[in-house]
Coordinates of C-alpha atoms in Angstrom, one line a residue:
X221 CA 132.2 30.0 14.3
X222 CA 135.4 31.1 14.8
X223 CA 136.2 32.1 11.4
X224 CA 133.5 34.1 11.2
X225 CA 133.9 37.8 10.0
X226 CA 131.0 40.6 11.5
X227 CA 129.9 43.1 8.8
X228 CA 132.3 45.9 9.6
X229 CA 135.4 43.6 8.7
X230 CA 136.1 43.0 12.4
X231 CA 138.2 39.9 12.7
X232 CA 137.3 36.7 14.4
X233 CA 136.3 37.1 17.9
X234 CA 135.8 40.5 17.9
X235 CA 132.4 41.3 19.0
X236 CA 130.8 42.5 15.8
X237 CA 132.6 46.0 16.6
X238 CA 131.5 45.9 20.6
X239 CA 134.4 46.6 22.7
X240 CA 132.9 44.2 25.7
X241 CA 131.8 41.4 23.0
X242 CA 128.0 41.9 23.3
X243 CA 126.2 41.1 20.2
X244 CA 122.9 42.5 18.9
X245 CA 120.3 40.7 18.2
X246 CA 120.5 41.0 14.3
X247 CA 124.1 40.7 14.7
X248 CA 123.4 37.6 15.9
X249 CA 120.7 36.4 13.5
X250 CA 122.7 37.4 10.4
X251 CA 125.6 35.9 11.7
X252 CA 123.3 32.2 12.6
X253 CA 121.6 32.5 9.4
X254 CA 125.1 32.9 7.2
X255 CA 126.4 30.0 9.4
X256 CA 123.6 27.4 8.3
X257 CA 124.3 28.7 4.8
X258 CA 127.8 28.1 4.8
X259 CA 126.9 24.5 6.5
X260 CA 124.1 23.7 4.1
X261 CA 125.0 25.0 1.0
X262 CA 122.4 23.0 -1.2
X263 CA 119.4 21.0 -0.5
X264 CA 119.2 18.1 1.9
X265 CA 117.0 15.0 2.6
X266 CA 115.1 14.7 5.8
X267 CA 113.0 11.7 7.0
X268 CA 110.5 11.4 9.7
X269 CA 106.8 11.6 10.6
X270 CA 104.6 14.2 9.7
X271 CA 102.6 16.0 12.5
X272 CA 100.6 19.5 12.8
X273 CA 99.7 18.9 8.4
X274 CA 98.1 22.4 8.2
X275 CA 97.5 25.1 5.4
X276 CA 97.7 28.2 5.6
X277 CA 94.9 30.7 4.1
X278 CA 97.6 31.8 1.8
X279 CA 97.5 27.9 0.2
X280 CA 101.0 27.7 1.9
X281 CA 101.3 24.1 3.6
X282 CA 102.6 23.6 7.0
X283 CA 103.9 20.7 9.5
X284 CA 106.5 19.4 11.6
X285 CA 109.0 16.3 11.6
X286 CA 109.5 14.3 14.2
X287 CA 111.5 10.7 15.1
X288 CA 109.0 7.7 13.6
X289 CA 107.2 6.1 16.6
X290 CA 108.3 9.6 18.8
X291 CA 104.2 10.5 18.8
X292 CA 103.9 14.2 20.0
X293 CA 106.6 14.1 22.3
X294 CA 107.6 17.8 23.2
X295 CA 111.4 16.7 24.4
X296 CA 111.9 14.6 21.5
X297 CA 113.9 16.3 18.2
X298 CA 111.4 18.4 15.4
X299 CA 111.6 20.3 12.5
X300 CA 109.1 23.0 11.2
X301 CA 108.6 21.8 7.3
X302 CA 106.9 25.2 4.9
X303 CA 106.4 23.8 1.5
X304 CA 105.1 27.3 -0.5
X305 CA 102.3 26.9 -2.8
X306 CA 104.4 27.7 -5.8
X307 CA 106.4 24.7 -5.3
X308 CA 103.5 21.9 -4.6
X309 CA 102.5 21.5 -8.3
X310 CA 106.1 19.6 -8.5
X311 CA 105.6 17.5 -5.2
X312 CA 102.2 17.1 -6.0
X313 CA 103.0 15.9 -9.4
X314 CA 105.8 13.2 -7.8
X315 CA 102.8 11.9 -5.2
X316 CA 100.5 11.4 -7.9
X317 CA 102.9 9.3 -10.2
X318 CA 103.6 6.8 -7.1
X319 CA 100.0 6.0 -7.2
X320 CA 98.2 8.8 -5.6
X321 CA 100.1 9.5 -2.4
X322 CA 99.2 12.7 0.0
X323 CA 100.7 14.7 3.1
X324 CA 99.2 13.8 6.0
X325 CA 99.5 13.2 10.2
X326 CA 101.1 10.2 10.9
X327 CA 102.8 9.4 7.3
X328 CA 106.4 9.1 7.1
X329 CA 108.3 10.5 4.1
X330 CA 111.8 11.8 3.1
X331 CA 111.7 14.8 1.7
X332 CA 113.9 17.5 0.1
X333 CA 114.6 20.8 1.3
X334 CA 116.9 23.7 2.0
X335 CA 118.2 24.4 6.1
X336 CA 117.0 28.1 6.5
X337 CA 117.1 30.1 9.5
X338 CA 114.3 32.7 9.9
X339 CA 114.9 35.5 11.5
X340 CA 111.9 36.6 11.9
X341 CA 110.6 33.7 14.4
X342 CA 114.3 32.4 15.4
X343 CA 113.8 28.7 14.4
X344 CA 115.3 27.0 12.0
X345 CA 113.5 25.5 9.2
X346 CA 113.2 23.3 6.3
X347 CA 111.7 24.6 2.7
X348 CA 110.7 21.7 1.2
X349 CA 110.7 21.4 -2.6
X350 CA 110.3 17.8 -3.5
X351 CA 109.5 14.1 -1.7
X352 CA 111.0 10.6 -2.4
X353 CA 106.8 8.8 -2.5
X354 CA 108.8 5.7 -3.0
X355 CA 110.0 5.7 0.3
X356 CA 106.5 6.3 2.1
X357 CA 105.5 3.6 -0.1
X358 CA 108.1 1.0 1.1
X359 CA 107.7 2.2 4.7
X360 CA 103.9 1.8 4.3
X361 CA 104.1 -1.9 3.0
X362 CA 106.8 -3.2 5.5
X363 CA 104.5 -1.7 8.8
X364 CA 101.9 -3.4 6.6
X365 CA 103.9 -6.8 6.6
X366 CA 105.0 -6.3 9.8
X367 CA 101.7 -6.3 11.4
X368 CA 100.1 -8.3 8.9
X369 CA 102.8 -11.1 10.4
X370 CA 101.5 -10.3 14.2
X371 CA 98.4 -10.8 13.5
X372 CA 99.0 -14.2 12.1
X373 CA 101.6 -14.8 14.7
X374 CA 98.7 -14.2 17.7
X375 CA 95.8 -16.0 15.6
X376 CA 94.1 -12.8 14.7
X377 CA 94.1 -13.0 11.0
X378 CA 91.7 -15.5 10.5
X379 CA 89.3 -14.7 13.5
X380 CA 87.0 -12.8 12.5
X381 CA 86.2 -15.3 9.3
X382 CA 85.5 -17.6 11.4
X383 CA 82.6 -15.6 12.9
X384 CA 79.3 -17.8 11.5
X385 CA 77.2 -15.2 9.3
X386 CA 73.4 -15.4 9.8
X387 CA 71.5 -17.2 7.3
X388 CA 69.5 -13.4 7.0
X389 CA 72.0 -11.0 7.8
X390 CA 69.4 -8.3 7.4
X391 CA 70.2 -5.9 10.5
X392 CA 73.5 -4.3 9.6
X393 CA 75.5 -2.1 11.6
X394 CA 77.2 0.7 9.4
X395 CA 80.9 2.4 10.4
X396 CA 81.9 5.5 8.1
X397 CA 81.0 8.8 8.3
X398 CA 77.5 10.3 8.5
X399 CA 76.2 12.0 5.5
X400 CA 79.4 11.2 3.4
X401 CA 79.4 9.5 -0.6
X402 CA 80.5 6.1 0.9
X403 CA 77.0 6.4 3.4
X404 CA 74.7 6.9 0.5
X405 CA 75.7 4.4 -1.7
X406 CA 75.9 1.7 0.9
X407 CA 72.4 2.6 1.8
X408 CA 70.8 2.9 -1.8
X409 CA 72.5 -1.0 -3.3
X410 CA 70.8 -2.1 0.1
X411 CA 67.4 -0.1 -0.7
X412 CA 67.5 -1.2 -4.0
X413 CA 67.5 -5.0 -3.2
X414 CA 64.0 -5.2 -2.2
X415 CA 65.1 -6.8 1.0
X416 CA 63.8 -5.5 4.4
X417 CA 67.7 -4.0 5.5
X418 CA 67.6 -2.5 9.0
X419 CA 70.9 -0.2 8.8
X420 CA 72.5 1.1 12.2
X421 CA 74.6 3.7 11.6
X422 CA 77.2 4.6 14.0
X423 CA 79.5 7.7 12.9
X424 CA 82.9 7.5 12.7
X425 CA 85.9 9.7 10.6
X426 CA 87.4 7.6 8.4
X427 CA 90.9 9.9 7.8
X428 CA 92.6 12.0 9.9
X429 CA 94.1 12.2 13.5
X430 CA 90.8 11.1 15.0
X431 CA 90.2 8.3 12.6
X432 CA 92.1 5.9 14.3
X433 CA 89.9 6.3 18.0
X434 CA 86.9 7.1 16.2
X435 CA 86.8 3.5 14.3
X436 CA 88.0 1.6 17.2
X437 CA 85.3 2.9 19.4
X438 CA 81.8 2.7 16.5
X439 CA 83.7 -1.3 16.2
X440 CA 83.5 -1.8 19.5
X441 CA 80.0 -0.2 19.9
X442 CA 78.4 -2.2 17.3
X443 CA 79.6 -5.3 18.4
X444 CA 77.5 -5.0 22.1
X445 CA 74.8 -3.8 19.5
X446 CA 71.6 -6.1 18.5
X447 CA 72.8 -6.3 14.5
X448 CA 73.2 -9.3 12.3
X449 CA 76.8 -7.7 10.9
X450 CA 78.9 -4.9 11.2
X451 CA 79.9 -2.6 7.5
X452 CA 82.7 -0.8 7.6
X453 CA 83.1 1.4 4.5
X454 CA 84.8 4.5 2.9
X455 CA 85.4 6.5 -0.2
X456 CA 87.9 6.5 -2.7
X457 CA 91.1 8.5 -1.7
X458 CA 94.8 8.2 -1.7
X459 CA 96.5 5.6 0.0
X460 CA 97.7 7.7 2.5
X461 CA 94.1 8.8 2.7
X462 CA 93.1 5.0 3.8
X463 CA 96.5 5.0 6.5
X464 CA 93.8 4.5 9.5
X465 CA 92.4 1.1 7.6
X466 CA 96.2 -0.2 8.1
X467 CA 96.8 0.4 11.5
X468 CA 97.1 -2.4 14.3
X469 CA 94.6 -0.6 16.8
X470 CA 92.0 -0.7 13.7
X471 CA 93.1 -4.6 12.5
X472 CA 92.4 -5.8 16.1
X473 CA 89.1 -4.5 17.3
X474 CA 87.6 -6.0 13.6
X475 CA 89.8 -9.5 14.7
X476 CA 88.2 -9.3 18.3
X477 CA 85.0 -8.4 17.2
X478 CA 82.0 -11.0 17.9
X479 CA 79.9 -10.1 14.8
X480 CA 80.8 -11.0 10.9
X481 CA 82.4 -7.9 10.0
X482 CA 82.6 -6.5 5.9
X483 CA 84.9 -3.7 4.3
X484 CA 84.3 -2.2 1.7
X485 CA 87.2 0.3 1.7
X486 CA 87.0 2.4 -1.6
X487 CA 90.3 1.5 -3.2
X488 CA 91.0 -1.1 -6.2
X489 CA 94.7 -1.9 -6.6
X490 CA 96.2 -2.5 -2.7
X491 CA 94.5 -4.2 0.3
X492 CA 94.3 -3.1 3.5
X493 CA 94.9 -4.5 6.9
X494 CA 91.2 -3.9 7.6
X495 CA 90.5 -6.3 4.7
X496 CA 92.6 -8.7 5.1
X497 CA 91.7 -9.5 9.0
X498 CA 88.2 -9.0 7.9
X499 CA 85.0 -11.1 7.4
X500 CA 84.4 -10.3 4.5
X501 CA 86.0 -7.5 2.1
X502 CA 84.9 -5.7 -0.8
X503 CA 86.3 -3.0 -3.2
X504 CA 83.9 -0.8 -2.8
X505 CA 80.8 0.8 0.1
X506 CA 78.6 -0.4 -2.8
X507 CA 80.1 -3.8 -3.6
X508 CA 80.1 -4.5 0.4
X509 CA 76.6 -4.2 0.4
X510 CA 75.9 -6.2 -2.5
X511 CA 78.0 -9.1 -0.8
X512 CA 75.3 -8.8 1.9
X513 CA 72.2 -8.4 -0.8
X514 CA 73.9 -11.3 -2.4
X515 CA 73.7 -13.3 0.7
X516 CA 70.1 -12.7 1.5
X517 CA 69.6 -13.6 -2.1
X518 CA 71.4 -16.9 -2.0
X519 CA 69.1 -17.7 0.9
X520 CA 66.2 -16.4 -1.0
X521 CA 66.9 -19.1 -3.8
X522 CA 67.5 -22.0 -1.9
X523 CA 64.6 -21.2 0.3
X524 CA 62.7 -21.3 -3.3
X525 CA 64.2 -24.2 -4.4
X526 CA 63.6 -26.2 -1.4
X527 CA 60.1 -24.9 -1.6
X528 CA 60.0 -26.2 -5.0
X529 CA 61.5 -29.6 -4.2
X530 CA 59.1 -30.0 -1.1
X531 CA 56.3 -29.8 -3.5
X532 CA 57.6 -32.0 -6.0
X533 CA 57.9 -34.5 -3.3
X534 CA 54.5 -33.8 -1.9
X535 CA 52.6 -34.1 -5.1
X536 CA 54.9 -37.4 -6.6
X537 CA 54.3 -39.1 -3.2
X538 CA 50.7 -38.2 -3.5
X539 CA 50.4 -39.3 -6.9
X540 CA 52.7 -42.6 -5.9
X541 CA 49.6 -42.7 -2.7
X542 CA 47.0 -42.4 -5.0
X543 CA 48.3 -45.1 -7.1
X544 CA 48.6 -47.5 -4.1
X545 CA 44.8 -46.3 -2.3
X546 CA 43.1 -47.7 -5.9
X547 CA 45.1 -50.5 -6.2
X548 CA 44.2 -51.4 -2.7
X549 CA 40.7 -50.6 -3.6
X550 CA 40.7 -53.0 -6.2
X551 CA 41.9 -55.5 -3.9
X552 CA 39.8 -54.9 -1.1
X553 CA 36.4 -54.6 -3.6
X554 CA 37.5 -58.6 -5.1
X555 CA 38.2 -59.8 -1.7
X556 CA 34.9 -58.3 -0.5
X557 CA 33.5 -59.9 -3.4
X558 CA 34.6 -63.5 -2.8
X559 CA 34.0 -63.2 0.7
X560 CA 30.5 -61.5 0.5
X561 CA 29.5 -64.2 -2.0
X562 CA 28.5 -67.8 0.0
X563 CA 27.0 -64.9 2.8
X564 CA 25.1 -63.9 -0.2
X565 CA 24.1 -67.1 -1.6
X566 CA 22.9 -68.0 2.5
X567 CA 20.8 -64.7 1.9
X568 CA 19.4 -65.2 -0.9
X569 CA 18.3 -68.7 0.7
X570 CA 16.9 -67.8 3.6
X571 CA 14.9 -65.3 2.2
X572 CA 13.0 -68.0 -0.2
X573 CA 12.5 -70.3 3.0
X574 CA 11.2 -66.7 4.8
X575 CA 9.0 -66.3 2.0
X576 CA 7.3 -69.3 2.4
X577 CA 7.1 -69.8 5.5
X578 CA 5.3 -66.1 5.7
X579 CA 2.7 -67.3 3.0
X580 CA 2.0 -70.1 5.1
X581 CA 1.7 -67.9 8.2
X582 CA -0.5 -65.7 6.1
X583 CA -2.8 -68.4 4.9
X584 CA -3.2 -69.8 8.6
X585 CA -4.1 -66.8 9.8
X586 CA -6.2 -66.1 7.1
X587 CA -8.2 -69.0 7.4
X588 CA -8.3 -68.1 11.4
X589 CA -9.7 -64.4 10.4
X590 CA -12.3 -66.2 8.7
X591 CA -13.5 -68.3 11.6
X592 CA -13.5 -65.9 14.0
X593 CA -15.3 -63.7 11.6
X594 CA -18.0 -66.5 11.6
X595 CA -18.4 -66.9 15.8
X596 CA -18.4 -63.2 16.3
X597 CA -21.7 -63.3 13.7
X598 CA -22.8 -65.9 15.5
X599 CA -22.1 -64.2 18.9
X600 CA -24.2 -61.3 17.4
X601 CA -26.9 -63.0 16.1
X602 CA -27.1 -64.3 19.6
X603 CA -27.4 -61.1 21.0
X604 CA -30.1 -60.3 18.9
X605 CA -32.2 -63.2 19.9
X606 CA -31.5 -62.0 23.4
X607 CA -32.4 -58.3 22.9
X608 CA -35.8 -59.8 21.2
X609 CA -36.9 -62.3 24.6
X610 CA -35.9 -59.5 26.6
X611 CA -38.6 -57.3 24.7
X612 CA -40.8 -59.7 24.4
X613 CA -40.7 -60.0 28.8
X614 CA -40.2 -56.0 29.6
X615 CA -44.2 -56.0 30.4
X616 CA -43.7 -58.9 33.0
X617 CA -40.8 -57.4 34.6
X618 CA -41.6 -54.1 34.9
X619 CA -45.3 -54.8 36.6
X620 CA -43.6 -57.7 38.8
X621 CA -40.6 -54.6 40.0
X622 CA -43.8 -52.2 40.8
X623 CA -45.4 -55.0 43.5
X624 CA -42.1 -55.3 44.9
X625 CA -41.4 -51.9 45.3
X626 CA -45.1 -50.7 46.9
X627 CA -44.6 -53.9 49.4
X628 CA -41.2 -52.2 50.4
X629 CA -42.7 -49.0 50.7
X630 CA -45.4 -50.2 53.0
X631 CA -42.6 -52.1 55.3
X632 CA -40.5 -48.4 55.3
X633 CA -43.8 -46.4 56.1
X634 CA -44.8 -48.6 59.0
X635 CA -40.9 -48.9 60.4
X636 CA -41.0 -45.1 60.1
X637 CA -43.8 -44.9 62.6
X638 CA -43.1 -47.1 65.2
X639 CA -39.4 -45.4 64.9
X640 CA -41.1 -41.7 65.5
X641 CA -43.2 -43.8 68.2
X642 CA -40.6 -44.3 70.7
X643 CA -38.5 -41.1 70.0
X644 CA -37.0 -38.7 72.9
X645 CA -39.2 -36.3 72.2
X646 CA -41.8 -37.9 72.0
X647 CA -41.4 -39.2 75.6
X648 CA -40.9 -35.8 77.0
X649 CA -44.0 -34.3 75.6
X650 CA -46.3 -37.2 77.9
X651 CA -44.5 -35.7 81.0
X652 CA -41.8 -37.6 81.1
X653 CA -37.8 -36.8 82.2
X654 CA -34.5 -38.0 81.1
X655 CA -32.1 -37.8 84.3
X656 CA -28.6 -37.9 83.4
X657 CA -24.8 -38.0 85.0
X658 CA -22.2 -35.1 84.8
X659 CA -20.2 -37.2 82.2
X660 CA -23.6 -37.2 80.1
X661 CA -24.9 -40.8 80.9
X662 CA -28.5 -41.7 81.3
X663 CA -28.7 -42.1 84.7
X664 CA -29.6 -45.9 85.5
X665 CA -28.9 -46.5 89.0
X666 CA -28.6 -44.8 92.0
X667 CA -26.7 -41.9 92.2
X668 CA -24.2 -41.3 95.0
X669 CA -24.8 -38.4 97.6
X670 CA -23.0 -35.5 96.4
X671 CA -23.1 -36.5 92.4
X672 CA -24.4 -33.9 90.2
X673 CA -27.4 -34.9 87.8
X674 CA -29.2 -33.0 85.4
X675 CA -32.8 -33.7 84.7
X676 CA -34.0 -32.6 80.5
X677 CA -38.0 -31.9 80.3
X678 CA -40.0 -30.8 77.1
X679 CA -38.7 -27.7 77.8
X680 CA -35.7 -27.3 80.1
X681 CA -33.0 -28.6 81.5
X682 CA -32.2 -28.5 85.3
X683 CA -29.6 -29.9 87.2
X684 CA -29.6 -31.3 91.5
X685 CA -27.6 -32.5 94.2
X686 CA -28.1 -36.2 95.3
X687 CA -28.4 -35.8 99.1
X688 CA -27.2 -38.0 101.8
X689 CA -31.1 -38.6 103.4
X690 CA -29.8 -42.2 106.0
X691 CA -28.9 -39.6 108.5
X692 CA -32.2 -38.7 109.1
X693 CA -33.4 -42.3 109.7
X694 CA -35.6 -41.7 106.7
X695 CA -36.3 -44.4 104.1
X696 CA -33.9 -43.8 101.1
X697 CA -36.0 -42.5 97.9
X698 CA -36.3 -45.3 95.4
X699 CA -35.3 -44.9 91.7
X700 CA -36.8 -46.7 89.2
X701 CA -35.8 -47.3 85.3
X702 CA -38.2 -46.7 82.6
X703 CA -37.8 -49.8 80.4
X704 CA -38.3 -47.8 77.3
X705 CA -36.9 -44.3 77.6
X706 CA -34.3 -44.7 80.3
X707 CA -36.1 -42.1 82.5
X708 CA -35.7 -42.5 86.3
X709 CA -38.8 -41.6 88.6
X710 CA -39.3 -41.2 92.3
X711 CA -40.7 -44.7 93.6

């Protein structure tokens, strides 16, 4: 700056007119800003990453650069990038001829601008006016290569296709974001099948600064989850739109996953890294779930046709059963034949001999009917005969049983008196006693002194005390027996 000249025509080193060399602050910014000028006459290109994409509510875009790989690194070197709305038609028009690039976080381009100091905030800054897409593009496809070959390198391409898929993979879980284009149509080719989908749906941005985390994270959800498979889908866009799809955070969490995972990332010209490390990968949300319809419908047919098949066998093995159950009939009905026949003919034998011999029987005991029929006439004519003598006798009988019975009526009559002769009572009315012992006895003997008798009249019964009478020197009283009634009395 030493040849720089202040606006009053001081010379070089002069303090813009100061006498102590102070400057003032526009001084100072004229002077900055006709410095850059004189530095950066024309345009220049600039490379580097894009952070901060913003616009403005005047339709003015915004962001910074910084260093590739410098992330938001506050020491490291930036640049404020304006790109004014009247001047996006031509970038726009260069982005969309590279095959439909767009500005946003995390994409590195070289662009072209003019170095312009502005007063106004005291940075320095870039006006952009056009981009070089062909060098995003190249950048894009060699950190595309580059982790396309690390993958490979650590076994991670193919890992995730050699996840086995579920013969049914009818419980999906669903990565993209809730509510969006790529959501519905996922969810109608699945609807439309006819097959009983169960879709869990874990949201996640599919573009943008929180892409990256937000994919990594619903991936690593859904694979602790209780799902057959894991869909991971989104709209059409611009490539730079699909960045997140490419990154080596994203490729590894679908490599590492432990369920069958499908893309269907809506682009139809370039791959992804997400597809290529993928189970499965499809051009479209819709086409991804018709791979899985199309699955469920291959099982669906061979299901049928080994339904089909099983009954074919069933009914030709029947048949081919049938077949050998008559023959065997056939068999079994001749052999029964043959075998059935000599017992038959031994039958057929023995049933004549039977036959006869039971007519014979028959006759015998016919002819034995007969003659018993014969005696028992014989026996009755017998009886008859006998019934007649006994008639013919009844008179006798009966007037030879009535001088029997008045003889024996005479003998019990005269029995019967002698019997009421000599009764008891009888006795006792002449006068006479019946002296008996304390135990009931008749009194036969003499009694001791001292026993107790009892004497039984007619009339009463009294009872006395045998007395000792020897002490008085007296003759002992005498008793004597009555022969008939047992009655003692005094001799």
């Amino acid at each position: 700056m030493n040849s720089a000249v202040d606006r009053t025509g001081a010379a070089a080193g002069d303090p813009a007119g100061q006498a102590d060399g102070t400057w003032s602050v526009s001084d100072l910014t004229a002077a900055v800003g006709e410095t850059i000028q004189r530095a950066f006459p024309g345009e220049v290109w600039v490379r580097g990453e894009i952070i901060g994409y913003s616009v403005a509510a005047s339709g003015h875009i915004y962001f910074n650069l910084i260093e590739p790989g410098s992330g938001n690194d506050r020491r490291g070197a930036r640049m404020r990038v304006a790109l004014f709305k009247g001047r996006q038609r031509l970038v726009n028009r260069d982005l969309a001829a590279a095959g439909g690039l767009t500005l946003d976080d995390g994409i590195e381009v070289r662009i072209r601008a003019e170095v312009e100091y502005y007063a106004g905030s005291g940075q320095v800054q870039l006006i952009m006016s056009g981009v070089d897409p062909h060098f995003t593009l190249g950048v894009l496809a060699a950190d595309r290569e580059r982790i396309l070959a690390e993958l490979a390198e650590s076994g991670l391409l193919r890992r995730n296709a050699a996840v086995p898929l579920p013969l049914v993979p009818l419980r999906v879980g669903l990565v993209t974001a809730s509510g969006s284009a790529a959501h519905a149509d996922f969810v109608h080719e699945l609807e439309a099948s006819g097959y009983a989908f169960e879709v869990l749906l874990c949201d996640a941005r599919v573009q943008g600064v929180t892409a990256e985390a937000d994919l990594v994270a619903a991936l690593r959800t859904l694979g602790q989850a209780d799902v057959d498979v894991i869909a991971v889908v989104r709209g059409g866009g611009d490539r730079t739109d699909l960045l997140a799809f490419d990154l080596a955070s994203v490729a590894k969490a679908i490599a590492l996953c432990p369920l069958p995972v499908f893309c269907g990332i809506g682009h139809e010209i370039d791959t992804s890294v997400a597809d290529q490390v993928a189970h499965t990968a499809a051009k479209t949300p819709t086409a991804c779930a018709a791979a899985l319809v199309a699955h469920v419908t291959a099982f669906d047919e061979r299901l049928a046709q080994t339904r089909r098949e099983v009954h074919r066998l069933a009914r030709s093995r029947a048949t081919a059963a049938a077949a050998r159950l008559a023959t065997a009939r056939s068999t079994l009905g001749l052999l029964a034949e043959r075998r059935l026949a000599r017992p038959r003919s031994w039958l057929g034998e023995a049933r004549l001999r039977l036959g006869h011999q039971t007519q014979r029987h028959c006759r015998a005991a016919a002819g034995k009917l007969v003659g018993a029929r014969r005696s028992l006439q014989r026996s009755h004519t017998h009886v008859q005969r006998g019934m007649a003598s006994l008639a013919s006798q009844r008179p006798r009988l009966e007037g030879a049983s009535a001088r029997h019975l008045g003889t024996a009526k005479a003998r019990l009559r005269s029995a019967s008196a002698l019997v009421s002769a000599v009764a008891p009572e009888r006795t006792l009315a002449r006068g006479f006693s019946i002296t008996r012992a304390a135990d009931g006895s008749i009194v036969r003997e003499m009694p001791a002194a001292g026993d107790t008798i009892s004497t039984e009249t007619q009339h009463a019964v009294f009872a006395s005390v045998v007395r000792d009478d020897h002490a008085t020197g007296d003759e002992p009283n005498r008793l004597a027996d009555d022969p008939t009634t047992g009655r003692t009395t005094d001799g």
